[in-house]
């Protein structure tokens, strides 16, 4: 983060006082996202056309993808978007991560994070979204998250491709002395049919790049797309298959040293004192240093050695006296009790209101209520936290430090590394590697700040800091714990007349802003109640609220964030309401979606594909099976899922999910292959959490240190997954996360149909 950005953040309140200035600025159009603050670096023979694409003399087209690739296929999808508008030869397309620049700031995630209902199209929402988009263009962050990558860059990358295409056509037309409108582009070649002349992009690049950017460009109609909408293989797949792909953990540099960290076992604690005398005598040990709590992390001791094994072995031998801090009194049971108590006292901020829910509930002929709980959850990325830093304060040319990191926020990562090294951000070069899983964990930069702090003690030598799995699991930024209380009211005919939902838990956004920018948390946080208030159901009278409860536990963005547990609460209680009303769960939901045809169509498609209402065959071993369904909207996409479950005849507590049928309306499907892969991934991720995921605390210490204590979903337990993609001409919406929220309630609702047990707590455990 630059000094300018810090200044803008620190003076935001002062600027707000200048109403005329703010209004005038707000009425101006958002700054363009086509060209960066500096020209793109080019190799010999390459020409940069804007901040997004370069063309080389050998016809290679290099597309800038400012989003981090963590398995979600964003490199391929975004390259398809630009290449289609450019009419490039797909076989000649390459991608690279661009330098840090404001034109790549993520606007969509923050704008979509405003606490408005999707059905709200009012002036206040439009104005707030407009102002937020403008602000994020100036002081935002390059970030990959919120299932926003394609949505955020859908127009900028199309405009960049169309702009470069127009310049190439103009260069050809000028050279041939013909009207540009008479030229045609296809597969990286510009042709003039009347004269029979043609030129490849590489032949035109040097002349075209010198032309001015066009003032306006015409974007393709969907009927003219050649790549968008086609099932394309992943660009990085071959490198992953042959082992040449490089993740952060694969970084190898000449003379590299290795660091391992042991952190205070109590979350938020730090080092009181340590004795490293014996450790320093161990083979390969170079340094032993204390590491303070950085960017919300827990303090610890780091050992730098010649090899990873030497560093890990020596770190365990350091004798440390810990200062355990305020979390030392926390337990999981105590947290749950505190949340329930505070929710009983005050239901918090109201995110959604329709009619007078309290009066409707009081007048109801019958009411139904239920309490739900969701635990802390770790991200469990398969690539543990790691970062490599080369600090070279005496460098006469080039950056004073270089960082190699699997991060979702390269600008923020560079900033915190610079702070830890006592440098300005511009003096640090950031190299973003592939990410071996992100799920929101790598939106945090504690591990980057920590690695830079450690490398500062060994200037001139690259140091790779790698967390052992146990440190990773016990020092995460966890999905927040949450409790919820739902109530429904029915009239004498069994029709739903009132709906209330209140929940309590910590705020991710408030914690994040405090640990990254020092901003005091205040006001509502959409992520706390998303999935509960922003849904399409047409409740006759409703109130949905959340109470923020501060806890000394680090919480962070976990795949699908608030939707991950609020969908479980909401969709399970809908099933309870349907049962109480003696209605089929599908019919009950459809009756609440009369003015939401897209949602109803998705739900009906999944139900039809799954054979809802038809007899269900027994499992292969003869066990009885049952279906459950769920519908949920998140990150702009609508997803319905039907799960088929049974119990293991040899172990009545073992839940088996045999088949999941999913339908998704995500707007225009840029790469259907990628969408199906992400639905598979999201369902597997969510199912593992639904069946096994739980982090428990005792005296502020996490009890699950590795995968033998916190199981992931195994291949043998993975269901058959079938995904139906709804055809749409709407703009693309999120895909990476929307498949996760519906799976837990779909399974829980199937278990009720199978066993009659209502499971209201995650993970799902039968009595």
XYZ file of C-alpha atoms in Angstrom:
767
model
C 0.000 0.000 0.000
C 1.491 3.343 -1.019
C 1.761 6.404 1.192
C -0.922 7.986 -1.005
C -3.337 5.141 -0.305
C -2.670 5.327 3.438
C -3.325 9.055 3.282
C -6.611 8.549 1.433
C -7.795 5.923 3.887
C -6.826 8.044 6.869
C -8.550 11.144 5.576
C -11.729 9.528 4.222
C -13.807 11.013 7.035
C -12.374 14.493 6.472
C -13.097 14.306 2.750
C -16.685 13.326 3.471
C -17.166 16.711 5.134
C -16.527 18.491 1.865
C -19.946 17.624 0.459
C -19.636 19.605 -2.747
C -16.249 18.075 -3.518
C -17.430 14.537 -2.837
C -20.625 14.942 -4.849
C -18.709 16.424 -7.748
C -16.198 13.599 -7.672
C -18.996 11.064 -7.348
C -20.773 12.331 -10.453
C -17.662 11.900 -12.555
C -17.377 8.589 -14.410
C -15.069 5.965 -12.900
C -11.493 6.158 -14.048
C -10.672 3.994 -17.062
C -9.261 0.498 -16.532
C -7.597 0.131 -19.942
C -4.124 1.577 -19.443
C -1.999 1.392 -16.335
C 0.125 3.972 -14.597
C 3.167 2.681 -16.486
C 3.538 0.780 -19.773
C 3.647 -2.989 -19.523
C 7.188 -4.404 -19.514
C 7.918 -6.005 -22.879
C 10.450 -8.506 -24.169
C 12.302 -7.995 -27.464
C 9.832 -8.250 -30.323
C 6.806 -7.642 -28.076
C 4.432 -4.694 -28.314
C 2.061 -3.627 -25.528
C -1.314 -2.368 -26.750
C -2.766 -1.454 -23.359
C -2.500 -2.713 -19.790
C -3.897 -6.121 -20.694
C -2.348 -7.530 -23.852
C 0.941 -7.753 -25.712
C 1.566 -9.106 -29.215
C 4.941 -10.429 -30.352
C 6.470 -10.650 -33.804
C 6.046 -14.430 -33.704
C 2.250 -13.926 -33.344
C 2.253 -14.864 -29.663
C -0.456 -13.017 -27.747
C 0.348 -12.530 -24.048
C -2.658 -11.695 -21.899
C -2.325 -10.148 -18.464
C -4.323 -12.049 -15.849
C -4.207 -10.083 -12.572
C -6.123 -12.747 -10.631
C -4.399 -15.510 -8.680
C -4.792 -19.041 -10.012
C -5.665 -21.403 -7.175
C -7.359 -24.174 -9.088
C -10.470 -22.239 -10.097
C -9.473 -21.941 -13.763
C -9.360 -18.160 -13.817
C -6.306 -18.023 -16.086
C -8.214 -19.836 -18.806
C -11.564 -18.089 -18.387
C -10.140 -14.567 -18.443
C -7.816 -15.335 -21.326
C -10.849 -16.605 -23.258
C -12.697 -13.347 -22.627
C -9.953 -11.126 -24.020
C -8.842 -13.492 -26.788
C -12.390 -13.764 -28.109
C -12.771 -10.007 -28.513
C -9.281 -9.824 -30.011
C -10.016 -12.738 -32.369
C -6.646 -14.190 -31.443
C -5.385 -17.602 -32.424
C -6.021 -19.555 -29.198
C -3.009 -21.764 -29.886
C -0.793 -18.660 -29.713
C -2.234 -17.302 -26.457
C -0.070 -17.097 -23.347
C -0.767 -15.548 -19.944
C 1.251 -13.820 -17.244
C 0.608 -12.038 -13.969
C 0.972 -8.268 -14.472
C 2.749 -5.727 -12.283
C 0.749 -4.258 -9.412
C -1.406 -1.415 -10.713
C -4.694 0.249 -9.798
C -6.369 -0.737 -13.086
C -6.387 -4.313 -11.780
C -8.068 -3.436 -8.467
C -10.980 -5.694 -7.626
C -14.093 -3.538 -7.792
C -16.826 -6.174 -7.922
C -16.103 -7.839 -4.576
C -16.379 -4.667 -2.520
C -19.360 -3.317 -4.472
C -21.174 -6.632 -4.067
C -20.278 -6.585 -0.374
C -22.618 -3.690 0.328
C -25.514 -4.839 2.557
C -28.302 -4.623 -0.011
C -30.776 -7.294 -1.080
C -30.366 -8.518 -4.698
C -33.982 -7.481 -5.391
C -33.241 -3.926 -4.275
C -32.855 -1.731 -7.361
C -33.411 1.575 -5.587
C -31.543 4.841 -5.874
C -29.646 4.376 -2.603
C -28.198 1.043 -3.736
C -27.307 2.379 -7.182
C -25.617 5.416 -5.703
C -23.696 3.444 -3.083
C -22.544 0.925 -5.682
C -21.413 3.706 -8.030
C -19.448 5.487 -5.333
C -17.910 2.266 -4.053
C -16.788 1.268 -7.540
C -15.145 4.651 -8.027
C -13.415 4.513 -4.658
C -12.104 0.990 -5.165
C -10.666 1.979 -8.540
C -8.553 4.542 -6.687
C -7.745 3.040 -3.275
C -8.746 -0.598 -3.599
C -6.678 -3.740 -3.848
C -5.701 -6.253 -6.460
C -7.496 -9.242 -5.015
C -8.829 -12.631 -5.995
C -11.871 -13.509 -3.952
C -15.609 -13.334 -3.663
C -16.023 -15.445 -6.818
C -15.594 -12.153 -8.631
C -12.771 -12.636 -11.127
C -14.738 -13.027 -14.353
C -17.492 -10.683 -13.210
C -15.004 -7.993 -12.220
C -13.036 -8.140 -15.475
C -15.772 -9.129 -17.928
C -16.000 -5.651 -19.464
C -12.410 -4.362 -18.978
C -10.863 -7.398 -20.638
C -13.385 -7.422 -23.457
C -12.731 -3.730 -24.043
C -8.979 -4.337 -23.957
C -9.266 -7.106 -26.546
C -11.584 -5.113 -28.772
C -9.321 -2.054 -28.505
C -6.224 -4.006 -29.546
C -8.193 -5.628 -32.335
C -9.263 -2.212 -33.666
C -5.653 -0.989 -33.614
C -4.443 -4.034 -35.541
C -7.195 -3.580 -38.100
C -6.396 0.133 -38.412
C -2.718 -0.636 -39.005
C -3.572 -3.130 -41.744
C -6.118 -0.817 -43.377
C -3.683 2.102 -43.428
C -0.967 -0.040 -44.939
C -3.278 -1.307 -47.645
C -5.093 1.971 -48.196
C -8.527 0.437 -47.628
C -11.385 1.220 -45.223
C -10.997 -0.508 -41.875
C -14.649 -1.560 -42.068
C -13.787 -3.757 -45.068
C -11.233 -5.781 -43.094
C -11.979 -8.992 -41.245
C -10.176 -10.610 -38.324
C -10.035 -14.300 -37.473
C -7.547 -16.556 -35.699
C -4.914 -13.828 -35.379
C -5.022 -12.780 -39.028
C -6.420 -9.585 -40.562
C -7.733 -10.001 -44.125
C -9.135 -7.785 -46.853
C -11.290 -10.067 -48.949
C -11.684 -7.708 -51.935
C -7.931 -7.482 -52.555
C -7.008 -10.903 -51.184
C -4.460 -9.418 -48.816
C -3.849 -10.641 -45.264
C -1.436 -10.028 -42.411
C -0.755 -11.842 -39.184
C -0.930 -10.053 -35.851
C 2.828 -10.331 -35.458
C 3.416 -8.546 -38.748
C 1.133 -5.685 -37.732
C 2.036 -5.381 -34.058
C 4.815 -2.784 -34.197
C 2.880 -0.389 -36.404
C -0.426 -0.973 -34.614
C 0.982 -0.357 -31.129
C 2.021 3.163 -32.161
C -1.539 4.133 -33.051
C -3.690 5.992 -30.510
C -6.152 3.991 -28.477
C -9.617 4.127 -30.023
C -12.095 6.361 -28.232
C -14.824 3.748 -28.473
C -14.960 0.105 -29.456
C -17.825 -2.134 -30.429
C -18.027 -5.331 -28.415
C -19.174 -8.580 -29.974
C -22.730 -9.802 -29.731
C -22.956 -13.177 -27.957
C -23.881 -14.819 -31.267
C -20.422 -13.889 -32.576
C -18.422 -15.420 -29.709
C -15.950 -18.047 -30.870
C -14.336 -18.989 -27.542
C -16.705 -17.714 -24.857
C -19.247 -20.386 -24.056
C -17.137 -23.237 -25.410
C -15.819 -25.992 -23.096
C -12.092 -25.239 -23.160
C -9.255 -27.184 -21.496
C -7.283 -25.367 -18.815
C -4.203 -23.495 -20.038
C -2.131 -24.492 -16.997
C -3.272 -28.114 -16.942
C -0.296 -29.503 -18.892
C 2.216 -27.846 -16.558
C 0.413 -29.310 -13.554
C 0.410 -32.733 -15.136
C 4.096 -32.794 -16.057
C 5.247 -31.157 -12.805
C 6.631 -27.992 -14.337
C 4.012 -25.783 -12.652
C 5.464 -23.786 -9.809
C 3.614 -23.129 -6.585
C 4.990 -20.992 -3.784
C 6.371 -24.044 -2.045
C 8.299 -24.936 -5.233
C 10.348 -21.736 -5.199
C 14.054 -22.625 -5.341
C 16.744 -19.951 -5.504
C 20.551 -20.123 -5.397
C 21.809 -20.158 -1.825
C 18.296 -20.370 -0.392
C 17.869 -20.941 3.335
C 14.833 -22.341 5.082
C 12.870 -21.169 8.092
C 10.386 -22.973 10.294
C 8.181 -21.311 12.885
C 6.721 -22.523 16.162
C 3.964 -20.201 17.319
C 2.335 -19.829 20.708
C -0.217 -22.632 21.043
C -2.758 -20.113 22.345
C -4.294 -17.980 19.609
C -3.054 -14.408 19.805
C -0.247 -15.192 22.258
C 3.388 -14.192 21.925
C 6.875 -14.988 23.183
C 7.728 -13.968 26.737
C 11.269 -15.404 26.551
C 13.127 -18.269 24.919
C 16.320 -20.272 25.282
C 17.908 -21.321 21.986
C 21.341 -22.332 23.260
C 20.890 -26.028 22.497
C 19.063 -25.303 19.253
C 21.904 -23.204 17.856
C 24.241 -26.175 18.178
C 22.029 -28.399 16.010
C 23.122 -29.229 12.435
C 22.546 -26.518 9.849
C 21.082 -23.921 12.213
C 21.947 -20.342 11.221
C 19.616 -18.103 13.217
C 16.999 -18.323 15.957
C 14.776 -15.260 16.335
C 11.527 -14.226 17.980
C 8.691 -13.330 15.631
C 6.101 -10.881 16.986
C 2.392 -11.149 16.172
C 2.072 -9.655 12.694
C -1.105 -8.808 10.773
C -3.339 -10.648 13.193
C -1.085 -13.648 13.620
C 0.209 -15.301 16.777
C 3.781 -14.647 17.921
C 6.437 -17.343 17.852
C 10.043 -18.374 17.356
C 11.669 -18.982 13.966
C 14.695 -21.100 13.158
C 16.633 -20.514 9.932
C 18.672 -23.467 8.707
C 20.166 -25.012 5.605
C 17.301 -27.386 4.836
C 13.587 -27.522 5.668
C 14.066 -30.629 7.810
C 16.888 -29.050 9.786
C 14.755 -25.959 10.403
C 11.657 -27.933 11.453
C 13.595 -30.259 13.734
C 15.464 -27.421 15.404
C 12.336 -25.296 15.870
C 10.820 -28.023 18.027
C 13.859 -27.920 20.307
C 13.609 -24.235 21.259
C 12.554 -23.770 24.877
C 9.924 -21.017 24.963
C 8.027 -19.275 27.720
C 4.725 -18.030 26.294
C 2.511 -15.081 27.105
C -0.850 -16.648 26.315
C -2.996 -13.532 26.136
C -6.769 -12.966 26.386
C -7.794 -16.071 24.410
C -6.418 -18.385 27.098
C -9.815 -18.604 28.788
C -11.739 -19.542 25.651
C -13.363 -22.883 24.975
C -15.698 -23.931 22.179
C -18.534 -24.583 24.624
C -17.991 -21.188 26.230
C -18.056 -19.435 22.866
C -21.327 -21.085 21.910
C -22.854 -20.163 25.224
C -21.717 -16.558 24.891
C -23.189 -16.265 21.399
C -26.509 -17.728 22.512
C -26.674 -15.447 25.527
C -25.961 -12.294 23.538
C -28.419 -13.290 20.820
C -31.113 -13.753 23.471
C -30.426 -10.228 24.742
C -30.409 -8.468 21.368
C -31.082 -9.808 17.868
C -28.755 -7.212 16.356
C -28.855 -5.205 13.135
C -31.797 -5.840 10.817
C -30.578 -6.598 7.296
C -34.011 -7.362 5.844
C -37.540 -6.370 6.759
C -40.836 -7.037 5.056
C -44.054 -6.025 6.790
C -44.432 -6.426 10.550
C -42.959 -9.849 11.287
C -43.488 -9.560 15.045
C -47.171 -8.796 14.670
C -47.655 -11.511 12.065
C -45.921 -14.024 14.305
C -48.073 -13.032 17.271
C -51.237 -13.451 15.209
C -50.161 -16.805 13.728
C -52.296 -19.844 14.465
C -49.157 -21.905 14.927
C -45.457 -21.173 15.249
C -42.317 -23.225 14.733
C -38.850 -22.420 16.072
C -35.416 -24.002 15.922
C -31.851 -23.139 16.942
C -28.806 -23.884 14.765
C -25.050 -23.874 15.316
C -21.937 -23.825 13.144
C -18.388 -24.252 14.489
C -15.052 -22.679 13.707
C -13.557 -24.115 10.514
C -10.019 -24.160 9.139
C -9.234 -23.652 5.458
C -6.939 -26.705 5.245
C -5.291 -25.692 1.982
C -3.176 -28.566 0.715
C -0.235 -26.219 0.190
C 0.644 -24.960 3.682
C 1.520 -21.317 4.274
C 4.847 -20.380 2.717
C 6.684 -17.346 1.398
C 10.194 -16.745 0.086
C 11.927 -13.387 0.599
C 15.264 -12.079 -0.648
C 16.246 -8.941 1.240
C 19.159 -7.119 -0.420
C 19.449 -3.652 1.170
C 22.744 -2.888 -0.568
C 21.450 -3.543 -4.099
C 22.598 -0.814 -6.452
C 20.187 -1.711 -9.230
C 16.699 -3.149 -9.057
C 14.485 -3.816 -6.066
C 15.820 -3.934 -2.518
C 13.714 -6.988 -1.834
C 11.927 -9.692 -3.782
C 9.001 -11.772 -2.576
C 7.673 -15.048 -3.990
C 4.272 -15.838 -2.520
C 1.078 -17.774 -3.254
C -1.174 -14.856 -2.374
C -4.655 -13.663 -3.282
C -3.718 -10.022 -2.566
C -0.351 -9.170 -4.195
C -0.519 -5.427 -3.514
C -1.287 -5.893 0.164
C 1.338 -8.643 0.419
C 3.958 -6.323 -1.072
C 2.967 -3.565 1.337
C 3.255 -5.679 4.484
C 6.543 -7.178 3.310
C 7.894 -3.676 2.745
C 6.778 -2.579 6.197
C 8.452 -5.568 7.830
C 11.668 -4.766 5.953
C 11.571 -1.017 6.572
C 11.140 -0.253 2.866
C 8.649 1.495 0.618
C 6.318 -0.718 -1.394
C 7.911 0.385 -4.670
C 11.246 -1.027 -3.462
C 9.807 -4.553 -3.259
C 9.206 -6.812 -6.266
C 6.274 -9.200 -5.873
C 6.212 -12.538 -7.703
C 2.829 -14.278 -7.509
C 3.071 -18.041 -7.878
C 0.346 -20.610 -8.381
C -1.647 -21.245 -5.216
C -2.108 -24.754 -3.882
C -5.560 -23.837 -2.621
C -6.743 -20.502 -1.308
C -10.377 -20.643 -0.163
C -9.885 -17.187 1.386
C -6.922 -18.119 3.599
C -4.500 -16.385 1.272
C -6.432 -13.148 1.469
C -4.518 -12.848 4.735
C -0.897 -11.679 4.690
C 0.351 -12.744 8.117
C 2.634 -15.366 6.592
C 4.122 -12.816 4.175
C 4.848 -10.286 6.927
C 6.320 -13.067 9.023
C 8.564 -14.300 6.193
C 9.841 -10.780 5.533
C 10.574 -10.247 9.232
C 12.569 -13.480 9.293
C 14.471 -12.754 6.064
C 15.536 -9.364 7.384
C 17.847 -11.158 9.818
C 19.742 -12.765 6.924
C 20.283 -10.043 4.293
C 21.598 -11.075 0.916
C 20.299 -14.639 1.166
C 16.853 -15.834 0.082
C 14.891 -17.381 2.937
C 11.845 -19.568 2.458
C 9.514 -19.698 5.434
C 7.348 -22.816 5.455
C 4.770 -23.669 8.097
C 4.440 -27.302 9.143
C 0.888 -28.586 8.799
C 0.329 -28.423 12.549
C 1.190 -24.719 12.665
C -1.015 -24.107 9.644
C -4.013 -25.876 11.160
C -3.702 -24.326 14.612
C -2.986 -20.743 13.483
C -5.565 -20.114 10.790
C -8.067 -17.293 10.373
C -11.079 -19.487 10.920
C -14.601 -19.397 9.611
C -16.516 -17.651 12.397
C -18.599 -19.661 14.842
C -22.270 -18.791 14.539
C -25.566 -19.555 16.261
C -28.989 -18.790 14.821
C -32.593 -18.787 15.966
C -35.321 -19.235 13.360
C -39.071 -18.896 13.769
C -41.944 -19.386 11.328
C -45.623 -18.594 11.741
C -48.525 -20.317 9.958
C -52.177 -19.459 9.566
C -55.030 -21.887 10.283
C -54.716 -23.345 6.771
C -51.004 -24.073 7.245
C -49.784 -21.236 5.012
C -46.584 -19.415 5.981
C -47.368 -15.906 7.255
C -44.222 -14.877 9.146
C -40.488 -15.599 9.118
C -37.732 -14.407 11.445
C -34.060 -15.301 11.493
C -31.526 -13.945 13.975
C -27.904 -15.008 14.299
C -24.823 -14.066 16.295
C -21.111 -14.357 15.638
C -17.925 -12.355 15.001
C -17.413 -9.981 12.075
C -14.769 -10.952 9.525
C -14.706 -7.568 7.827
C -14.229 -5.627 11.045
C -11.333 -7.869 12.080
C -9.778 -7.729 8.597
C -9.889 -3.941 8.374
C -8.373 -3.624 11.832
C -5.466 -6.032 11.326
C -4.594 -4.827 7.819
C -5.270 -1.092 7.985
C -5.721 -0.298 11.667
C -9.317 0.784 11.095
C -11.761 0.416 13.965
C -14.603 -1.944 13.116
C -18.085 -0.440 13.178
C -21.429 -0.795 11.479
C -23.025 -3.757 9.726
C -21.022 -6.446 7.966
C -22.892 -8.136 5.134
C -20.817 -11.310 5.439
C -22.303 -12.026 8.866
C -25.853 -12.346 7.551
C -25.367 -13.125 3.867
C -27.219 -16.263 2.952
C -29.964 -15.425 5.432
C -31.250 -12.003 4.344
C -30.330 -11.790 0.636
C -32.406 -14.698 -0.645
C -35.285 -14.760 -3.162
C -37.989 -16.314 -0.990
C -41.142 -14.215 -0.845
C -41.862 -14.390 2.871
C -45.148 -12.566 3.587
C -43.656 -10.844 6.646
C -40.050 -11.207 7.680
C -37.137 -9.867 9.701
C -33.567 -11.127 9.296
C -30.857 -9.831 11.608
C -27.405 -10.515 13.004
C -25.631 -9.471 16.185
C -21.862 -9.015 15.947
C -20.061 -10.496 18.948
C -16.375 -9.693 19.375
C -14.192 -12.672 20.278
C -10.389 -12.918 20.667
C -10.335 -15.534 17.917
C -8.937 -14.690 14.462
C -11.658 -15.170 11.856
C -11.371 -14.824 8.105
C -12.980 -15.369 4.741
C -13.719 -19.079 4.246
C -15.011 -20.343 0.914
C -18.510 -18.831 0.474
C -18.060 -16.920 3.770
C -21.377 -16.303 5.569
C -23.311 -18.277 2.973
C -21.466 -21.425 4.068
C -23.389 -21.678 7.330
C -26.357 -19.364 6.826
C -27.500 -21.499 3.887
C -27.480 -24.517 6.193
C -29.608 -22.717 8.761
C -32.056 -21.250 6.262
C -32.551 -24.255 3.975
C -32.884 -26.710 6.838
C -35.479 -24.540 8.543
C -37.364 -24.200 5.258
C -37.563 -27.983 5.217
C -38.806 -27.935 8.791
C -41.438 -25.379 7.817
C -42.525 -27.474 4.826
C -42.872 -30.530 7.068
C -44.852 -28.536 9.616
C -47.142 -27.313 6.828
C -47.469 -30.903 5.546
C -46.135 -29.883 2.145
C -43.553 -31.348 -0.184
C -40.228 -29.459 0.283
C -40.005 -28.721 -3.442
C -43.585 -27.467 -3.721
C -43.185 -25.405 -0.540
C -40.178 -23.581 -1.972
C -41.716 -23.061 -5.397
C -44.747 -21.421 -3.763
C -42.352 -18.842 -2.257
C -40.708 -18.126 -5.641
C -43.665 -16.999 -7.745
C -41.951 -13.713 -8.651
C -38.507 -15.270 -9.088
C -38.714 -17.400 -12.230
C -34.947 -17.857 -12.606
C -34.683 -19.330 -9.126
C -37.728 -21.528 -9.636
C -36.313 -22.798 -12.930
C -33.004 -23.762 -11.327
C -34.740 -25.569 -8.494
C -37.084 -27.396 -10.846
C -34.223 -28.407 -13.153
C -32.246 -29.986 -10.315
C -35.334 -31.731 -8.972
C -36.310 -33.113 -12.387
C -32.771 -34.297 -13.115
C -32.621 -36.046 -9.734
C -36.021 -37.689 -10.167
C -37.631 -35.860 -7.267
C -40.893 -37.497 -6.273
C -39.999 -40.781 -7.952
C -39.058 -43.968 -6.064
C -35.375 -44.125 -5.162
C -33.502 -47.394 -5.462
C -31.613 -48.848 -2.518
C -27.853 -48.519 -2.298
C -25.708 -51.291 -3.817
C -25.473 -53.000 -0.415
C -29.232 -52.835 0.080
C -29.287 -49.837 2.420
C -32.303 -47.569 2.253
C -31.694 -44.220 0.545
C -33.423 -40.843 0.609
C -33.235 -37.459 -1.119
C -32.954 -33.919 0.197
C -32.780 -30.629 -1.652
C -31.630 -27.065 -1.153
C -31.672 -23.835 -3.143
C -29.337 -20.932 -2.526
C -28.149 -17.770 -4.230
C -24.643 -16.482 -3.584
C -22.141 -14.331 -5.438
C -24.763 -13.611 -8.081
C -25.344 -17.260 -9.008
C -28.335 -19.463 -8.247
C -27.636 -23.075 -7.293
C -29.965 -25.934 -6.431
C -28.752 -29.326 -5.248
C -30.383 -32.669 -4.562
C -28.424 -35.165 -2.453
C -29.031 -38.903 -2.206
C -27.866 -40.428 1.074
C -27.843 -43.668 3.016
C -26.315 -45.038 6.213
C -23.623 -47.679 6.256
C -25.224 -51.003 7.337
C -22.017 -51.837 9.204
C -21.950 -48.467 11.016
C -25.251 -46.686 11.501
C -23.423 -43.433 12.360
C -21.590 -43.280 9.034
C -23.358 -41.017 6.558
C -22.880 -41.850 2.885
C -23.667 -39.450 0.042
C -24.039 -41.384 -3.202
C -25.143 -38.764 -5.707
C -25.463 -34.995 -5.928
C -27.406 -33.382 -8.746
C -26.743 -29.669 -9.121
C -28.172 -26.960 -11.340
C -26.594 -23.521 -11.650
C -27.598 -20.266 -13.298
C -24.440 -18.167 -13.284
C -25.344 -15.942 -16.190
C -23.401 -16.481 -19.380
C -21.203 -19.558 -18.983
C -17.742 -18.452 -20.164
C -16.139 -21.891 -19.871
C -18.605 -24.717 -19.152
C -15.722 -27.078 -18.375
C -14.458 -24.734 -15.696
C -17.933 -24.274 -14.243
C -18.468 -28.017 -13.869
C -15.022 -28.408 -12.326
C -15.755 -25.653 -9.831
C -19.111 -27.141 -8.922
C -17.373 -30.478 -8.307
C -14.745 -28.732 -6.205
C -17.231 -26.653 -4.216
C -19.458 -29.632 -3.472
C -16.550 -31.805 -2.352
C -15.190 -28.953 -0.226
C -18.566 -28.259 1.356
C -19.401 -31.928 1.859
C -16.120 -32.545 3.677
C -16.914 -29.674 6.006
C -20.512 -30.819 6.468
C -19.490 -34.316 7.507
C -16.178 -33.721 9.278
C -15.291 -30.025 9.604
C -14.864 -28.653 13.100
C -12.186 -26.724 14.955
C -12.515 -26.816 18.734
C -10.759 -24.703 21.348
C -9.632 -25.569 24.852
C -8.006 -22.745 26.830
C -7.625 -20.852 23.573
C -5.723 -23.668 21.877
C -6.868 -25.475 18.733
C -7.257 -29.196 19.322
C -7.020 -30.404 15.706
C -3.400 -30.385 14.578
C -3.440 -32.414 11.376
C -5.651 -34.345 8.997
C -5.900 -37.368 11.271
C -7.828 -35.075 13.646
C -9.536 -32.915 11.026
C -10.488 -35.237 8.170
C -10.998 -34.150 4.592
C -13.384 -35.944 2.250
C -11.691 -39.051 0.884
C -12.011 -40.295 -2.681
C -13.929 -43.385 -1.556
C -16.573 -41.116 0.015
C -16.913 -38.741 -2.929
C -20.372 -38.919 -4.523
C -21.274 -38.941 -8.179
C -21.774 -35.260 -9.085
C -23.914 -34.186 -12.035
C -24.141 -30.496 -12.912
C -26.697 -28.858 -15.162
C -25.750 -25.387 -16.435
C -28.747 -23.185 -17.194
C -28.392 -21.357 -20.506
C -28.392 -17.598 -19.967
C -27.493 -14.384 -21.757
C -27.108 -12.413 -18.506
C -23.576 -11.191 -17.622
C -21.359 -13.767 -15.883
C -21.600 -14.132 -12.133
C -19.546 -16.004 -9.520
C -18.776 -19.704 -9.837
C -15.967 -20.641 -7.429
C -18.039 -20.527 -4.240
C -21.788 -20.864 -4.982
C -21.653 -24.666 -5.099
C -20.562 -24.940 -1.457
C -23.524 -23.497 0.546
C -26.349 -25.839 -0.604
C -24.616 -29.177 -0.006
C -24.805 -29.283 3.811
C -28.553 -28.530 3.967
C -29.305 -30.870 1.050
C -27.598 -33.717 2.938
C -29.195 -32.765 6.274
C -32.645 -32.640 4.679
C -32.062 -36.045 3.076
C -31.041 -37.448 6.451
C -34.314 -36.229 7.942
C -36.221 -37.961 5.144
C -34.190 -41.107 5.820
C -34.098 -41.174 9.624
C -36.563 -38.613 10.965
C -33.716 -36.852 12.815
C -33.332 -33.087 12.431
C -29.641 -32.218 12.557
C -29.263 -28.553 13.463
C -25.541 -28.404 14.126
C -22.520 -28.768 11.877
C -20.798 -31.101 11.305
C -23.660 -33.533 10.799
C -23.677 -36.245 13.449
C -26.501 -38.729 13.936
C -27.684 -39.573 17.432
